[in-house]
């Protein structure tokens, strides 16, 4: 499976600021996904990011709050904008598996705390 | 009905026993089924996937799928304390394309 890295691994931010999370993969992948995992909860898909097209957002998530870039086949960023304490979560990127239908592999995650 | 349901646990088993984790899902043209393991503070790790009815074995892990009854299970034989983690069931549904829908996860504790 692909090697996935995320930056930063954790951050503590002030209310009203924005944070951009980077996701880097060591091989080219068509589809990348961004998830949120709130404390004690399961994973919720924020959006799907395909290279060369606008990200597709899930119900309850909007581009103004979570803008996503996908400039090439190995990189994506997720920005959490105008943060509030409710945005405190782990943010995870994942990539589709190669040659195995529907599989996804996750990066190490970014633990965000908003004060 | 929630789309993917799991008992949150915790499920406690003694070391060396078989741990049985269950997951049920709604009938929405389900396609693919996955089990992820998540240690505290870590990201989910894919441990098993299954697409067809029946059993699939990989080392100490066996995934069992029964589409007629809409459940998928994960058996862990010879459970070890290192198996203590949260196990997430995920399903893809035809109407959602290749998006994974996760259950809430089951906490497994293996006691030595």
PDB file of C-alpha atoms in Angstrom:
ATOM      1  CA  UNK A   1       0.000   0.000   0.000  1.00  0.00           C
ATOM      2  CA  UNK A   2       1.006   3.628  -0.504  1.00  0.00           C
ATOM      3  CA  UNK A   3       2.959   5.554   2.103  1.00  0.00           C
ATOM      4  CA  UNK A   4       0.940   8.549   3.244  1.00  0.00           C
ATOM      5  CA  UNK A   5       2.169  11.460   5.317  1.00  0.00           C
ATOM      6  CA  UNK A   6       0.309  14.366   6.850  1.00  0.00           C
ATOM      7  CA  UNK A   7       1.486  17.697   8.161  1.00  0.00           C
ATOM      8  CA  UNK A   8       1.156  18.913  10.812  1.00  0.00           C
ATOM      9  CA  UNK A   9       0.667  15.876  13.027  1.00  0.00           C
ATOM     10  CA  UNK A  10      -1.004  18.055  15.638  1.00  0.00           C
ATOM     11  CA  UNK A  11      -1.703  21.703  16.285  1.00  0.00           C
ATOM     12  CA  UNK A  12      -3.346  23.946  18.817  1.00  0.00           C
ATOM     13  CA  UNK A  13      -5.072  26.929  17.243  1.00  0.00           C
ATOM     14  CA  UNK A  14      -7.011  29.965  18.354  1.00  0.00           C
ATOM     15  CA  UNK A  15     -10.647  30.494  17.582  1.00  0.00           C
ATOM     16  CA  UNK A  16     -11.231  32.372  14.330  1.00  0.00           C
ATOM     17  CA  UNK A  17      -7.985  31.335  12.656  1.00  0.00           C
ATOM     18  CA  UNK A  18      -7.446  28.852   9.815  1.00  0.00           C
ATOM     19  CA  UNK A  19      -5.217  25.798   9.494  1.00  0.00           C
ATOM     20  CA  UNK A  20      -4.101  24.053   6.328  1.00  0.00           C
ATOM     21  CA  UNK A  21      -3.387  20.339   6.541  1.00  0.00           C
ATOM     22  CA  UNK A  22      -1.199  18.706   3.926  1.00  0.00           C
ATOM     23  CA  UNK A  23      -1.432  15.132   2.677  1.00  0.00           C
ATOM     24  CA  UNK A  24       1.392  13.628   0.617  1.00  0.00           C
ATOM     25  CA  UNK A  25       1.418  10.191  -1.033  1.00  0.00           C
ATOM     26  CA  UNK A  26       4.460   8.380  -2.397  1.00  0.00           C
ATOM     27  CA  UNK A  27       2.647   7.215  -5.532  1.00  0.00           C
ATOM     28  CA  UNK A  28       0.107   8.662  -7.919  1.00  0.00           C
ATOM     29  CA  UNK A  29      -3.504   8.117  -6.929  1.00  0.00           C
ATOM     30  CA  UNK A  30      -6.666   9.301  -8.607  1.00  0.00           C
ATOM     31  CA  UNK A  31      -8.876   9.660  -5.576  1.00  0.00           C
ATOM     32  CA  UNK A  32      -8.074  11.140  -2.187  1.00  0.00           C
ATOM     33  CA  UNK A  33     -10.501  11.513   0.662  1.00  0.00           C
ATOM     34  CA  UNK A  34     -10.670  13.735   3.731  1.00  0.00           C
ATOM     35  CA  UNK A  35     -12.313  12.547   6.939  1.00  0.00           C
ATOM     36  CA  UNK A  36     -13.021  13.973  10.348  1.00  0.00           C
ATOM     37  CA  UNK A  37     -13.023  11.928  13.523  1.00  0.00           C
ATOM     38  CA  UNK A  38     -14.411  13.785  16.495  1.00  0.00           C
ATOM     39  CA  UNK A  39     -13.439  12.625  19.998  1.00  0.00           C
ATOM     40  CA  UNK A  40     -14.845   9.191  20.726  1.00  0.00           C
ATOM     41  CA  UNK A  41     -16.609   9.032  17.377  1.00  0.00           C
ATOM     42  CA  UNK A  42     -16.224   7.146  14.138  1.00  0.00           C
ATOM     43  CA  UNK A  43     -15.055   8.583  10.838  1.00  0.00           C
ATOM     44  CA  UNK A  44     -17.137  11.035   8.833  1.00  0.00           C
ATOM     45  CA  UNK A  45     -16.280  11.767   5.213  1.00  0.00           C
ATOM     46  CA  UNK A  46     -15.813  15.471   4.537  1.00  0.00           C
ATOM     47  CA  UNK A  47     -15.090  15.387   0.812  1.00  0.00           C
ATOM     48  CA  UNK A  48     -13.588  13.475  -2.069  1.00  0.00           C
ATOM     49  CA  UNK A  49     -10.755  15.167  -3.955  1.00  0.00           C
ATOM     50  CA  UNK A  50      -9.948  14.207  -7.525  1.00  0.00           C
ATOM     51  CA  UNK A  51      -7.070  15.796  -9.380  1.00  0.00           C
ATOM     52  CA  UNK A  52      -8.190  18.365 -11.914  1.00  0.00           C
ATOM     53  CA  UNK A  53     -11.709  18.820 -10.606  1.00  0.00           C
ATOM     54  CA  UNK A  54     -13.503  20.482  -7.756  1.00  0.00           C
ATOM     55  CA  UNK A  55     -13.793  18.477  -4.561  1.00  0.00           C
ATOM     56  CA  UNK A  56     -17.129  16.804  -3.873  1.00  0.00           C
ATOM     57  CA  UNK A  57     -18.430  17.634  -0.405  1.00  0.00           C
ATOM     58  CA  UNK A  58     -20.684  15.502   1.767  1.00  0.00           C
ATOM     59  CA  UNK A  59     -23.857  16.761   3.331  1.00  0.00           C
ATOM     60  CA  UNK A  60     -23.065  19.118   6.191  1.00  0.00           C
ATOM     61  CA  UNK A  61     -19.687  20.212   4.851  1.00  0.00           C
ATOM     62  CA  UNK A  62     -19.178  23.288   2.659  1.00  0.00           C
ATOM     63  CA  UNK A  63     -16.312  24.587   0.596  1.00  0.00           C
ATOM     64  CA  UNK A  64     -16.134  27.916   2.424  1.00  0.00           C
ATOM     65  CA  UNK A  65     -15.435  26.134   5.696  1.00  0.00           C
ATOM     66  CA  UNK A  66     -13.261  23.304   4.335  1.00  0.00           C
ATOM     67  CA  UNK A  67     -11.592  24.392   1.096  1.00  0.00           C
ATOM     68  CA  UNK A  68      -9.614  21.611  -0.542  1.00  0.00           C
ATOM     69  CA  UNK A  69      -6.876  21.717  -3.152  1.00  0.00           C
ATOM     70  CA  UNK A  70      -5.656  18.833  -5.294  1.00  0.00           C
ATOM     71  CA  UNK A  71      -2.918  20.224  -7.533  1.00  0.00           C
ATOM     72  CA  UNK A  72      -1.479  16.860  -8.613  1.00  0.00           C
ATOM     73  CA  UNK A  73      -1.833  13.109  -8.193  1.00  0.00           C
ATOM     74  CA  UNK A  74       0.288  12.859  -5.032  1.00  0.00           C
ATOM     75  CA  UNK A  75      -0.775  15.850  -2.935  1.00  0.00           C
ATOM     76  CA  UNK A  76      -3.825  17.477  -1.393  1.00  0.00           C
ATOM     77  CA  UNK A  77      -4.575  20.070   1.250  1.00  0.00           C
ATOM     78  CA  UNK A  78      -7.562  20.622   3.502  1.00  0.00           C
ATOM     79  CA  UNK A  79      -8.059  23.993   5.169  1.00  0.00           C
ATOM     80  CA  UNK A  80     -10.204  24.355   8.259  1.00  0.00           C
ATOM     81  CA  UNK A  81     -11.376  27.958   8.147  1.00  0.00           C
ATOM     82  CA  UNK A  82     -12.581  30.340  10.843  1.00  0.00           C
ATOM     83  CA  UNK A  83     -12.142  27.662  13.461  1.00  0.00           C
ATOM     84  CA  UNK A  84     -14.253  27.177  16.559  1.00  0.00           C
ATOM     85  CA  UNK A  85     -13.773  24.706  19.438  1.00  0.00           C
ATOM     86  CA  UNK A  86     -16.290  22.408  17.690  1.00  0.00           C
ATOM     87  CA  UNK A  87     -13.686  21.870  14.964  1.00  0.00           C
ATOM     88  CA  UNK A  88     -11.405  20.107  17.436  1.00  0.00           C
ATOM     89  CA  UNK A  89     -10.997  16.697  15.839  1.00  0.00           C
ATOM     90  CA  UNK A  90      -8.608  14.376  14.123  1.00  0.00           C
ATOM     91  CA  UNK A  91      -8.471  15.051  10.395  1.00  0.00           C
ATOM     92  CA  UNK A  92      -7.456  12.139   8.202  1.00  0.00           C
ATOM     93  CA  UNK A  93      -6.684  11.825   4.551  1.00  0.00           C
ATOM     94  CA  UNK A  94      -7.000   8.535   2.760  1.00  0.00           C
ATOM     95  CA  UNK A  95      -6.192   7.244  -0.699  1.00  0.00           C
ATOM     96  CA  UNK A  96      -7.682   4.544  -2.818  1.00  0.00           C
ATOM     97  CA  UNK A  97      -5.912   1.232  -2.847  1.00  0.00           C
ATOM     98  CA  UNK A  98      -4.148   0.110  -5.985  1.00  0.00           C
ATOM     99  CA  UNK A  99      -5.668  -2.928  -7.639  1.00  0.00           C
ATOM    100  CA  UNK A 100      -8.059  -3.767  -4.806  1.00  0.00           C
ATOM    101  CA  UNK A 101     -11.608  -2.587  -5.312  1.00  0.00           C
ATOM    102  CA  UNK A 102     -12.869   0.157  -3.004  1.00  0.00           C
ATOM    103  CA  UNK A 103     -10.071  -0.144  -0.449  1.00  0.00           C
ATOM    104  CA  UNK A 104      -8.780   2.974   1.268  1.00  0.00           C
ATOM    105  CA  UNK A 105      -5.604   3.509   3.237  1.00  0.00           C
ATOM    106  CA  UNK A 106      -5.297   6.240   5.813  1.00  0.00           C
ATOM    107  CA  UNK A 107      -2.621   8.722   6.638  1.00  0.00           C
ATOM    108  CA  UNK A 108      -1.480   9.179  10.241  1.00  0.00           C
ATOM    109  CA  UNK A 109      -3.923  12.013  10.894  1.00  0.00           C
ATOM    110  CA  UNK A 110      -3.738  15.567  12.191  1.00  0.00           C
ATOM    111  CA  UNK A 111      -4.949  16.185  15.728  1.00  0.00           C
ATOM    112  CA  UNK A 112      -6.428  19.669  15.920  1.00  0.00           C
ATOM    113  CA  UNK A 113      -7.359  21.455  19.125  1.00  0.00           C
ATOM    114  CA  UNK A 114      -9.114  24.805  18.897  1.00  0.00           C
ATOM    115  CA  UNK A 115      -9.112  26.998  21.978  1.00  0.00           C
TER     116      UNK A 115
ATOM    117  CA  UNK B   1     -32.027   2.271  10.701  1.00  0.00           C
ATOM    118  CA  UNK B   2     -28.397   3.315  10.687  1.00  0.00           C
ATOM    119  CA  UNK B   3     -26.553   2.182   7.613  1.00  0.00           C
ATOM    120  CA  UNK B   4     -23.727   0.374   9.408  1.00  0.00           C
ATOM    121  CA  UNK B   5     -24.191  -0.705  13.010  1.00  0.00           C
ATOM    122  CA  UNK B   6     -21.781  -2.137  15.538  1.00  0.00           C
ATOM    123  CA  UNK B   7     -22.004  -2.829  19.231  1.00  0.00           C
ATOM    124  CA  UNK B   8     -19.762  -0.229  20.852  1.00  0.00           C
ATOM    125  CA  UNK B   9     -18.563  -2.665  23.531  1.00  0.00           C
ATOM    126  CA  UNK B  10     -16.227  -2.943  25.193  1.00  0.00           C
ATOM    127  CA  UNK B  11     -15.908  -6.602  24.320  1.00  0.00           C
ATOM    128  CA  UNK B  12     -13.601  -8.274  26.811  1.00  0.00           C
ATOM    129  CA  UNK B  13     -11.990 -11.625  26.074  1.00  0.00           C
ATOM    130  CA  UNK B  14      -9.198 -13.509  27.807  1.00  0.00           C
ATOM    131  CA  UNK B  15      -5.877 -13.967  26.086  1.00  0.00           C
ATOM    132  CA  UNK B  16      -5.921 -16.955  23.757  1.00  0.00           C
ATOM    133  CA  UNK B  17      -9.682 -16.895  23.236  1.00  0.00           C
ATOM    134  CA  UNK B  18     -11.600 -16.161  20.025  1.00  0.00           C
ATOM    135  CA  UNK B  19     -12.924 -12.614  19.746  1.00  0.00           C
ATOM    136  CA  UNK B  20     -16.050 -12.249  17.626  1.00  0.00           C
ATOM    137  CA  UNK B  21     -16.930  -8.803  16.313  1.00  0.00           C
ATOM    138  CA  UNK B  22     -20.185  -8.214  14.469  1.00  0.00           C
ATOM    139  CA  UNK B  23     -21.494  -5.613  12.073  1.00  0.00           C
ATOM    140  CA  UNK B  24     -24.903  -5.250  10.444  1.00  0.00           C
ATOM    141  CA  UNK B  25     -25.775  -3.001   7.547  1.00  0.00           C
ATOM    142  CA  UNK B  26     -28.827  -1.689   5.781  1.00  0.00           C
ATOM    143  CA  UNK B  27     -29.973  -3.095   2.473  1.00  0.00           C
ATOM    144  CA  UNK B  28     -28.793  -0.397   0.043  1.00  0.00           C
ATOM    145  CA  UNK B  29     -27.023  -2.425  -2.567  1.00  0.00           C
ATOM    146  CA  UNK B  30     -24.015  -3.122  -0.412  1.00  0.00           C
ATOM    147  CA  UNK B  31     -20.897  -4.032  -2.341  1.00  0.00           C
ATOM    148  CA  UNK B  32     -17.669  -4.260  -0.370  1.00  0.00           C
ATOM    149  CA  UNK B  33     -16.931  -4.855   3.284  1.00  0.00           C
ATOM    150  CA  UNK B  34     -13.926  -3.856   5.329  1.00  0.00           C
ATOM    151  CA  UNK B  35     -12.533  -4.212   8.810  1.00  0.00           C
ATOM    152  CA  UNK B  36     -10.162  -1.571  10.145  1.00  0.00           C
ATOM    153  CA  UNK B  37      -8.263  -1.671  13.400  1.00  0.00           C
ATOM    154  CA  UNK B  38      -7.597   1.590  15.219  1.00  0.00           C
ATOM    155  CA  UNK B  39      -5.293   1.811  18.187  1.00  0.00           C
ATOM    156  CA  UNK B  40      -5.834   4.703  20.558  1.00  0.00           C
ATOM    157  CA  UNK B  41      -4.292   7.860  19.109  1.00  0.00           C
ATOM    158  CA  UNK B  42      -3.563   6.212  15.759  1.00  0.00           C
ATOM    159  CA  UNK B  43      -5.236   6.182  12.362  1.00  0.00           C
ATOM    160  CA  UNK B  44      -7.307   3.241  11.083  1.00  0.00           C
ATOM    161  CA  UNK B  45      -5.401   0.317   9.595  1.00  0.00           C
ATOM    162  CA  UNK B  46      -7.036  -1.969   7.048  1.00  0.00           C
ATOM    163  CA  UNK B  47      -6.890  -5.579   8.246  1.00  0.00           C
ATOM    164  CA  UNK B  48      -9.493  -7.430   6.166  1.00  0.00           C
ATOM    165  CA  UNK B  49     -11.771  -6.969   3.195  1.00  0.00           C
ATOM    166  CA  UNK B  50     -14.381  -9.307   1.772  1.00  0.00           C
ATOM    167  CA  UNK B  51     -16.657  -9.057  -1.239  1.00  0.00           C
ATOM    168  CA  UNK B  52     -18.443 -12.415  -1.490  1.00  0.00           C
ATOM    169  CA  UNK B  53     -20.540 -14.497   0.843  1.00  0.00           C
ATOM    170  CA  UNK B  54     -18.619 -16.930   2.979  1.00  0.00           C
ATOM    171  CA  UNK B  55     -15.402 -16.871   4.949  1.00  0.00           C
ATOM    172  CA  UNK B  56     -12.067 -15.285   4.198  1.00  0.00           C
ATOM    173  CA  UNK B  57      -9.078 -16.138   6.349  1.00  0.00           C
ATOM    174  CA  UNK B  58      -5.826 -14.237   6.814  1.00  0.00           C
ATOM    175  CA  UNK B  59      -3.606 -15.464   9.603  1.00  0.00           C
ATOM    176  CA  UNK B  60      -5.482 -15.202  12.893  1.00  0.00           C
ATOM    177  CA  UNK B  61      -8.269 -13.162  11.281  1.00  0.00           C
ATOM    178  CA  UNK B  62     -11.381 -14.513   9.569  1.00  0.00           C
ATOM    179  CA  UNK B  63     -13.996 -12.307   7.960  1.00  0.00           C
ATOM    180  CA  UNK B  64     -17.450 -13.806   7.477  1.00  0.00           C
ATOM    181  CA  UNK B  65     -20.045 -12.291   5.166  1.00  0.00           C
ATOM    182  CA  UNK B  66     -23.706 -13.208   4.978  1.00  0.00           C
ATOM    183  CA  UNK B  67     -25.483 -10.909   2.543  1.00  0.00           C
ATOM    184  CA  UNK B  68     -28.887 -12.543   3.027  1.00  0.00           C
ATOM    185  CA  UNK B  69     -28.774 -11.678   6.729  1.00  0.00           C
ATOM    186  CA  UNK B  70     -26.936  -8.392   6.144  1.00  0.00           C
ATOM    187  CA  UNK B  71     -24.087  -8.989   8.514  1.00  0.00           C
ATOM    188  CA  UNK B  72     -20.351  -9.203   8.380  1.00  0.00           C
ATOM    189  CA  UNK B  73     -18.219 -10.441  11.236  1.00  0.00           C
ATOM    190  CA  UNK B  74     -14.562 -10.568  12.188  1.00  0.00           C
ATOM    191  CA  UNK B  75     -13.139 -13.439  14.190  1.00  0.00           C
ATOM    192  CA  UNK B  76      -9.771 -13.090  15.875  1.00  0.00           C
ATOM    193  CA  UNK B  77      -8.312 -16.415  16.966  1.00  0.00           C
ATOM    194  CA  UNK B  78      -5.763 -16.739  19.771  1.00  0.00           C
ATOM    195  CA  UNK B  79      -6.458 -13.163  20.863  1.00  0.00           C
ATOM    196  CA  UNK B  80      -3.470 -11.260  22.206  1.00  0.00           C
ATOM    197  CA  UNK B  81      -3.304  -8.147  24.393  1.00  0.00           C
ATOM    198  CA  UNK B  82      -1.867  -6.368  21.333  1.00  0.00           C
ATOM    199  CA  UNK B  83      -5.230  -6.928  19.602  1.00  0.00           C
ATOM    200  CA  UNK B  84      -6.833  -4.520  22.081  1.00  0.00           C
ATOM    201  CA  UNK B  85      -8.117  -1.706  19.886  1.00  0.00           C
ATOM    202  CA  UNK B  86     -11.252  -0.313  18.298  1.00  0.00           C
ATOM    203  CA  UNK B  87     -12.434  -2.292  15.278  1.00  0.00           C
ATOM    204  CA  UNK B  88     -14.281  -0.341  12.624  1.00  0.00           C
ATOM    205  CA  UNK B  89     -16.582  -1.967  10.095  1.00  0.00           C
ATOM    206  CA  UNK B  90     -16.955  -0.138   6.783  1.00  0.00           C
ATOM    207  CA  UNK B  91     -19.225  -0.832   3.831  1.00  0.00           C
ATOM    208  CA  UNK B  92     -19.579   0.588   0.340  1.00  0.00           C
ATOM    209  CA  UNK B  93     -23.066   0.957  -1.086  1.00  0.00           C
ATOM    210  CA  UNK B  94     -23.908   1.169  -4.782  1.00  0.00           C
ATOM    211  CA  UNK B  95     -25.853   4.389  -4.385  1.00  0.00           C
ATOM    212  CA  UNK B  96     -22.814   6.063  -2.830  1.00  0.00           C
ATOM    213  CA  UNK B  97     -20.254   4.821  -5.314  1.00  0.00           C
ATOM    214  CA  UNK B  98     -16.939   3.963  -3.695  1.00  0.00           C
ATOM    215  CA  UNK B  99     -17.441   5.922  -0.497  1.00  0.00           C
ATOM    216  CA  UNK B 100     -16.860   4.038   2.724  1.00  0.00           C
ATOM    217  CA  UNK B 101     -19.619   4.210   5.332  1.00  0.00           C
ATOM    218  CA  UNK B 102     -18.221   3.451   8.772  1.00  0.00           C
ATOM    219  CA  UNK B 103     -19.833   1.946  11.803  1.00  0.00           C
ATOM    220  CA  UNK B 104     -19.229   3.459  15.214  1.00  0.00           C
ATOM    221  CA  UNK B 105     -16.636   0.809  16.063  1.00  0.00           C
ATOM    222  CA  UNK B 106     -16.331  -1.898  18.727  1.00  0.00           C
ATOM    223  CA  UNK B 107     -13.769  -1.600  21.496  1.00  0.00           C
ATOM    224  CA  UNK B 108     -11.978  -4.900  22.076  1.00  0.00           C
ATOM    225  CA  UNK B 109     -10.037  -5.586  25.252  1.00  0.00           C
ATOM    226  CA  UNK B 110      -7.919  -8.702  25.513  1.00  0.00           C
ATOM    227  CA  UNK B 111      -6.993  -9.473  29.097  1.00  0.00           C
ATOM    228  CA  UNK B 112      -3.792 -11.319  29.904  1.00  0.00           C
TER     229      UNK B 112
END
